[in-house]
Short mmCIF file of C-alpha atoms in Angstrom, two decimals:
data_model
loop_
_atom_site.label_atom_id
_atom_site.label_comp_id
_atom_site.label_asym_id
_atom_site.label_seq_id
_atom_site.Cartn_x
_atom_site.Cartn_y
_atom_site.Cartn_z
CA MET A 521 296.06 -25.51 -127.69
CA GLY A 522 295.21 -29.10 -128.52
CA ILE A 523 292.04 -30.61 -129.96
CA PRO A 524 289.06 -30.24 -127.58
CA PRO A 525 289.47 -33.28 -125.34
CA LEU A 526 286.06 -34.91 -125.73
CA GLN A 527 286.14 -34.53 -129.53
CA ALA A 528 289.66 -35.96 -129.59
CA GLN A 529 288.61 -38.86 -127.42
CA GLU A 530 285.72 -39.68 -129.76
CA ALA A 531 288.18 -39.68 -132.66
CA GLY A 532 290.47 -42.06 -130.84
CA GLY A 533 293.00 -39.37 -130.08
CA PHE A 534 293.21 -40.16 -126.40
CA GLN A 535 293.84 -43.88 -126.89
CA ALA A 536 296.30 -43.02 -129.66
CA TYR A 537 298.20 -40.85 -127.19
CA LEU A 538 298.23 -43.65 -124.62
CA ALA A 539 299.62 -45.99 -127.30
CA THR A 540 302.59 -43.65 -127.75
CA LEU A 541 303.13 -43.83 -124.00
CA ARG A 542 303.50 -47.59 -124.01
CA GLY A 543 307.04 -47.53 -125.40
CA LYS A 544 308.17 -45.02 -122.79
CA ALA A 545 306.63 -47.12 -120.05
CA ARG A 546 308.34 -50.27 -121.29
CA GLY A 547 311.63 -48.37 -121.29
CA MET A 548 311.12 -47.80 -117.55
CA GLY A 549 310.64 -51.52 -117.01
CA ILE A 550 306.86 -51.37 -116.59
CA SER A 551 305.31 -54.70 -117.52
CA ASP A 552 302.92 -55.27 -120.40
CA THR A 553 300.55 -56.87 -117.91
CA THR A 554 300.21 -53.61 -116.01
CA LEU A 555 299.88 -51.59 -119.21
CA ASP A 556 297.26 -53.97 -120.62
CA ASN A 557 295.28 -53.86 -117.36
CA VAL A 558 295.35 -50.08 -116.95
CA LEU A 559 295.62 -48.16 -120.23
CA PRO A 560 292.43 -49.47 -121.90
CA THR A 561 290.39 -48.48 -118.82
CA LEU A 562 291.35 -44.79 -118.95
CA THR A 563 289.12 -42.04 -120.25
CA VAL A 564 289.40 -38.27 -120.37
CA ASN A 565 288.07 -36.42 -117.32
CA PRO A 566 286.60 -33.10 -118.54
CA ARG A 567 286.41 -31.80 -114.96
CA VAL A 568 290.19 -32.05 -114.66
CA ILE A 569 290.67 -30.08 -117.87
CA ALA A 570 288.33 -27.37 -116.60
CA LEU A 571 290.12 -27.14 -113.25
CA ASP A 572 293.52 -26.92 -114.88
CA GLN A 573 292.48 -24.22 -117.34
CA SER A 574 290.82 -22.15 -114.61
CA GLN A 575 293.98 -21.85 -112.52
CA PRO A 576 294.83 -18.19 -111.86
CA GLY A 577 297.99 -17.13 -113.63
CA GLY A 578 298.55 -13.67 -112.22
CA SER A 579 300.93 -11.25 -113.88
CA PHE A 580 304.57 -11.28 -112.85
CA ASP A 581 304.35 -7.81 -111.37
CA SER A 582 300.93 -8.12 -109.71
CA PRO A 583 300.97 -6.91 -106.09
CA ILE A 584 301.68 -9.48 -103.37
CA PRO A 585 299.14 -9.33 -100.51
CA ASP A 586 300.09 -9.14 -96.85
CA PHE A 587 300.89 -12.40 -95.08
CA GLU A 588 298.88 -11.71 -91.90
CA PRO A 589 295.42 -12.59 -93.31
CA TYR A 590 296.84 -15.88 -94.62
CA ARG A 591 298.52 -16.61 -91.28
CA VAL A 592 295.29 -16.04 -89.36
CA LYS A 593 293.47 -18.50 -91.62
CA HIS A 594 296.15 -21.21 -91.83
CA VAL A 595 297.72 -21.10 -88.37
CA ASP A 596 294.43 -20.95 -86.49
CA ALA A 597 293.39 -22.47 -83.17
CA SER A 598 291.68 -25.47 -84.79
CA ARG A 599 294.73 -26.45 -86.84
CA ILE A 600 297.03 -25.92 -83.89
CA ASN A 601 294.87 -28.02 -81.57
CA ARG A 602 294.49 -30.81 -84.10
CA GLY A 603 298.24 -30.67 -84.63
CA ARG A 604 298.90 -31.09 -80.95
CA ILE A 605 296.59 -34.12 -80.89
CA ALA A 606 298.42 -35.67 -83.86
CA TYR A 607 301.75 -34.78 -82.23
CA ARG A 608 300.88 -36.51 -78.94
CA ALA A 609 299.34 -39.53 -80.69
CA ASN A 610 302.51 -40.15 -82.72
CA ARG A 611 305.21 -39.12 -80.24
CA ALA A 612 307.03 -42.45 -80.17
CA LYS A 613 307.15 -42.65 -83.97
CA LEU A 614 308.03 -38.99 -84.37
CA ARG A 615 310.82 -39.11 -81.82
CA ALA A 616 312.43 -42.08 -83.56
CA ILE A 617 312.17 -40.42 -86.98
CA GLU A 618 313.69 -37.17 -85.67
CA GLN A 619 316.57 -39.05 -84.05
CA GLN A 620 317.27 -40.79 -87.34
CA THR A 621 316.84 -37.85 -89.72
CA GLY A 622 317.27 -34.64 -87.72
CA VAL A 623 313.94 -33.32 -89.04
CA PRO A 624 311.98 -31.92 -86.07
CA GLU A 625 308.85 -33.79 -85.03
CA ALA A 626 306.71 -30.66 -85.19
CA ILE A 627 307.82 -29.84 -88.76
CA MET A 628 306.59 -33.26 -89.93
CA VAL A 629 303.27 -32.67 -88.16
CA ALA A 630 302.93 -29.17 -89.62
CA ILE A 631 303.38 -30.45 -93.18
CA TYR A 632 300.80 -33.17 -92.47
CA GLY A 633 298.42 -30.52 -91.15
CA HIS A 634 298.85 -28.12 -94.03
CA GLU A 635 298.65 -30.68 -96.80
CA THR A 636 295.60 -32.71 -95.75
CA ASN A 637 294.40 -31.25 -92.41
CA TYR A 638 295.95 -34.27 -90.65
CA GLY A 639 294.60 -36.78 -93.13
CA THR A 640 290.98 -35.61 -93.16
CA PHE A 641 291.01 -34.62 -96.84
CA THR A 642 293.36 -36.21 -99.34
CA GLY A 643 291.36 -35.73 -102.54
CA ASP A 644 289.03 -38.09 -104.39
CA PHE A 645 290.16 -37.94 -108.02
CA ASP A 646 291.30 -41.13 -109.76
CA LEU A 647 294.97 -40.23 -109.91
CA ILE A 648 296.00 -42.03 -113.07
CA ARG A 649 292.90 -40.86 -114.97
CA SER A 650 293.64 -37.26 -113.97
CA LEU A 651 297.28 -37.48 -114.99
CA ALA A 652 296.46 -39.20 -118.27
CA THR A 653 293.96 -36.42 -119.00
CA LEU A 654 296.44 -33.65 -118.19
CA SER A 655 299.20 -35.32 -120.19
CA PHE A 656 296.96 -35.82 -123.21
CA GLU A 657 295.55 -32.28 -123.12
CA GLY A 658 299.12 -31.19 -123.69
CA ARG A 659 299.27 -27.69 -122.21
CA ARG A 660 301.65 -28.89 -119.49
CA ARG A 661 302.60 -32.31 -120.82
CA ALA A 662 306.25 -31.88 -119.81
CA LEU A 663 305.09 -31.68 -116.20
CA PHE A 664 302.36 -34.29 -116.14
CA GLU A 665 303.57 -37.06 -118.46
CA PRO A 666 306.48 -38.05 -116.17
CA GLU A 667 303.98 -38.20 -113.29
CA LEU A 668 301.70 -40.43 -115.36
CA LEU A 669 304.60 -42.77 -116.05
CA ALA A 670 305.55 -42.72 -112.36
CA THR A 671 301.99 -43.70 -111.47
CA LEU A 672 302.22 -46.67 -113.82
CA LYS A 673 305.48 -47.59 -112.10
CA MET A 674 303.74 -47.49 -108.72
CA LEU A 675 300.99 -49.77 -110.00
CA ASP A 676 303.58 -52.11 -111.49
CA SER A 677 305.35 -52.30 -108.13
CA GLY A 678 302.18 -53.44 -106.40
CA VAL A 679 300.47 -50.28 -105.15
CA PRO A 680 296.72 -50.98 -105.53
CA ARG A 681 294.89 -48.69 -107.91
CA SER A 682 292.28 -48.14 -105.21
CA ARG A 683 294.96 -46.33 -103.18
CA LEU A 684 295.79 -43.96 -106.02
CA VAL A 685 293.33 -41.16 -105.43
CA GLY A 686 294.17 -37.57 -104.68
CA SER A 687 294.03 -34.05 -106.06
CA TRP A 688 293.04 -33.31 -109.64
CA ALA A 689 296.68 -32.35 -110.31
CA GLY A 690 298.17 -35.65 -109.16
CA ALA A 691 299.08 -35.21 -105.47
CA THR A 692 298.24 -38.19 -103.28
CA GLY A 693 298.29 -39.50 -99.73
CA TYR A 694 298.67 -37.79 -96.37
CA PRO A 695 301.76 -35.83 -97.56
CA GLN A 696 300.23 -35.06 -100.98
CA PHE A 697 303.22 -36.43 -102.89
CA LEU A 698 303.33 -36.47 -106.65
CA PRO A 699 303.97 -40.02 -107.92
CA SER A 700 307.59 -39.25 -108.84
CA VAL A 701 308.16 -37.96 -105.31
CA TYR A 702 306.63 -41.11 -103.85
CA LEU A 703 309.02 -43.26 -105.87
CA ARG A 704 311.97 -41.15 -104.73
CA VAL A 705 311.38 -40.67 -101.01
CA ALA A 706 308.47 -42.75 -99.64
CA LYS A 707 309.57 -44.66 -96.52
CA ASP A 708 308.39 -47.53 -94.37
CA GLY A 709 307.93 -45.92 -90.95
CA ASP A 710 306.79 -48.91 -88.91
CA GLY A 711 308.81 -51.81 -90.26
CA ASP A 712 306.03 -53.69 -92.05
CA GLY A 713 307.85 -53.58 -95.38
CA LYS A 714 305.43 -51.13 -97.02
CA ALA A 715 305.43 -47.38 -97.63
CA ASP A 716 301.73 -46.68 -97.18
CA ILE A 717 301.30 -42.89 -97.22
CA TRP A 718 297.51 -43.18 -97.60
CA THR A 719 296.42 -44.86 -94.36
CA ASN A 720 299.56 -45.24 -92.23
CA GLU A 721 300.64 -42.14 -90.29
CA ALA A 722 304.04 -43.61 -89.39
CA ASP A 723 304.85 -44.17 -93.06
CA ALA A 724 303.54 -40.74 -94.05
CA LEU A 725 305.55 -38.92 -91.38
CA ALA A 726 308.72 -40.89 -92.15
CA SER A 727 308.25 -40.10 -95.84
CA ILE A 728 307.86 -36.37 -95.12
CA ALA A 729 311.08 -36.44 -93.09
CA ASN A 730 312.87 -38.33 -95.85
CA TYR A 731 311.72 -35.69 -98.35
CA PHE A 732 313.29 -33.01 -96.15
CA VAL A 733 316.52 -34.95 -95.78
CA ASP A 734 316.64 -35.41 -99.55
CA ALA A 735 316.13 -31.65 -99.97
CA GLY A 736 319.02 -30.81 -97.64
CA TRP A 737 317.61 -30.31 -94.14
CA ARG A 738 320.38 -29.53 -91.63
CA ARG A 739 320.07 -31.10 -88.20
CA GLY A 740 319.87 -28.70 -85.25
CA VAL A 741 319.16 -25.54 -87.30
CA PRO A 742 315.75 -23.85 -86.86
CA TRP A 743 313.66 -22.86 -89.87
CA GLY A 744 313.71 -19.24 -88.73
CA ILE A 745 312.59 -16.83 -86.03
CA ALA A 746 310.16 -13.94 -85.80
CA VAL A 747 311.98 -10.64 -85.27
CA THR A 748 311.48 -6.91 -84.89
CA VAL A 749 313.39 -4.70 -87.33
CA PRO A 750 314.63 -1.25 -86.26
CA SER A 751 313.09 1.65 -88.15
CA ASN A 752 316.50 2.93 -89.22
CA LEU A 753 317.62 -0.30 -90.93
CA ASN A 754 319.22 0.50 -94.29
CA ARG A 755 317.31 -1.95 -96.48
CA ALA A 756 319.11 -0.91 -99.65
CA ALA A 757 322.39 -2.07 -98.13
CA ILE A 758 321.05 -5.58 -97.48
CA ALA A 759 319.06 -6.02 -100.68
CA ASN A 760 319.29 -9.34 -102.46
CA ARG A 761 321.46 -9.00 -105.58
CA THR A 762 321.11 -12.49 -106.98
CA ASN A 763 318.47 -13.83 -109.36
CA ALA A 764 316.94 -17.15 -108.35
CA MET A 765 316.49 -19.69 -111.14
CA ARG A 766 313.45 -21.19 -109.37
CA CYS A 767 310.52 -19.21 -107.96
CA PRO A 768 312.11 -15.78 -108.50
CA ARG A 769 309.14 -13.88 -107.05
CA VAL A 770 309.49 -15.87 -103.83
CA PHE A 771 313.20 -15.29 -103.35
CA GLU A 772 313.39 -11.70 -104.57
CA ARG A 773 311.57 -10.68 -101.39
CA HIS A 774 314.44 -12.01 -99.24
CA SER A 775 317.48 -9.96 -98.27
CA MET A 776 321.07 -11.04 -98.79
CA TRP A 777 322.45 -13.70 -96.47
CA LYS A 778 324.07 -12.64 -93.20
CA THR A 779 325.06 -14.45 -90.02
CA MET A 780 322.86 -14.21 -86.96
CA ALA A 781 325.65 -12.25 -85.30
CA GLU A 782 325.58 -9.73 -88.16
CA TRP A 783 321.81 -9.36 -87.94
CA ARG A 784 322.06 -8.72 -84.22
CA GLN A 785 324.65 -6.03 -84.85
CA LEU A 786 322.17 -4.36 -87.21
CA GLY A 787 319.67 -4.06 -84.36
CA ILE A 788 317.39 -6.99 -85.22
CA VAL A 789 315.63 -8.25 -82.06
CA PRO A 790 313.99 -11.69 -81.68
CA GLN A 791 310.33 -11.84 -80.67
CA GLY A 792 310.44 -14.36 -77.86
CA SER A 793 312.67 -16.99 -79.46
CA ALA A 794 316.30 -17.53 -78.54
CA TRP A 795 318.91 -16.54 -81.10
CA PRO A 796 320.29 -19.43 -83.16
CA ALA A 797 324.06 -19.86 -83.13
CA ASP A 798 325.98 -16.78 -84.28
CA THR A 799 327.33 -18.58 -87.34
CA VAL A 800 323.92 -19.62 -88.69
CA MET A 801 323.19 -17.84 -91.97
CA ALA A 802 319.80 -16.26 -92.57
CA THR A 803 317.91 -13.90 -94.85
CA LEU A 804 315.43 -11.25 -93.74
CA LEU A 805 311.82 -11.26 -94.96
CA GLU A 806 309.22 -8.61 -94.08
CA PRO A 807 306.02 -10.21 -95.44
CA ASP A 808 303.69 -7.47 -94.14
CA GLY A 809 305.95 -4.51 -94.88
CA GLN A 810 308.06 -2.30 -92.68
CA GLY A 811 307.15 -1.89 -89.04
CA LYS A 812 305.44 -5.30 -88.79
CA THR A 813 306.69 -8.71 -87.69
CA ALA A 814 309.59 -9.88 -89.84
CA TYR A 815 311.47 -13.18 -90.04
CA LEU A 816 315.07 -14.31 -90.21
CA LEU A 817 315.02 -17.44 -92.37
CA THR A 818 317.70 -20.12 -92.52
CA GLY A 819 318.62 -22.65 -95.16
CA ASN A 820 316.10 -25.03 -93.61
CA TYR A 821 313.34 -22.61 -94.57
CA ARG A 822 314.48 -23.11 -98.16
CA VAL A 823 313.87 -26.83 -97.65
CA ILE A 824 310.25 -26.08 -96.70
CA LEU A 825 310.01 -24.02 -99.89
CA ASP A 826 311.23 -27.04 -101.84
CA TYR A 827 308.04 -28.77 -100.70
CA ASN A 828 305.89 -25.83 -101.83
CA CYS A 829 307.59 -22.74 -103.21
CA SER A 830 305.52 -20.05 -101.50
CA ASN A 831 306.63 -17.74 -98.71
CA PHE A 832 303.14 -17.84 -97.23
CA TYR A 833 303.26 -21.65 -97.17
CA GLY A 834 306.79 -21.78 -95.76
CA LEU A 835 306.09 -19.26 -93.02
CA SER A 836 302.82 -20.88 -92.00
CA VAL A 837 304.43 -24.33 -91.82
CA GLY A 838 307.18 -22.97 -89.57
CA LEU A 839 304.76 -21.06 -87.36
CA LEU A 840 302.37 -24.02 -87.07
CA ALA A 841 305.30 -26.25 -86.08
CA ASP A 842 306.32 -23.77 -83.39
CA ALA A 843 302.74 -23.61 -82.07
CA VAL A 844 302.28 -27.40 -82.07
CA ASP A 845 305.53 -27.82 -80.13
CA ASP A 846 304.75 -25.00 -77.68
#
């Protein structure tokens, strides 16, 4: 643990830390003008420290709750109806983005809905102050310092500081991008020469699609389908035997990969959706246990998980997209 942040700030520790950052920022091409204008204005935000330290850790083997209560809360009538409104209001933009990228219109809208409830709440923390605080505090400096530097890069490239508000942990705009993600994938969706993910829905939706393309979205492949599993399925025979490097608790719940044709031969039955092509690969997930609705999940579901590595998040995004497009 580092020095208590307010005490360290009083001793000049915070400004001393920011001074060490200056060389790294210069190495990224960030101008002294930007650094001189921004760094002296920053102070520690004790509220951010408290929020970070209060995050639940959870033990690795703690029980995972059922998905259904989460689904009911996050794929509810209000979110579906608001999604349909956003979908209809942006059809022309969405159609053009889908034609260009292959990312379905409804998937873009579902991400928008889950991240900020269609732009109604994007956070009100001063982004660079929060990231400077988290970087200085040091517990997760390896995560937050690159985001602090990326925020300085955004400011240096002309993004107004007034735009840079968001969550206490550094996510900003309609898509809730971290600054490094903004620099990598933010797109101009309406041809005005800017990538404004804070007030411009076309830019935000195009940026979400570009994120998915960057993460490997495959055109024409669904995210997954809801299925019914026969009671006599031999689950031991289809168990996943690989160890994921990222988010192991998320992926250990998935079966091994099989083609849709192979799943059909095992007696898996779709719940209302048409089967994808026989050659499409998928894993099986039973998020509420045996005898309840299960899902066959394709590689595109893994792209949703790249956005937020949680099965509950991934499933609810896919289900909201299906409902919005219904």
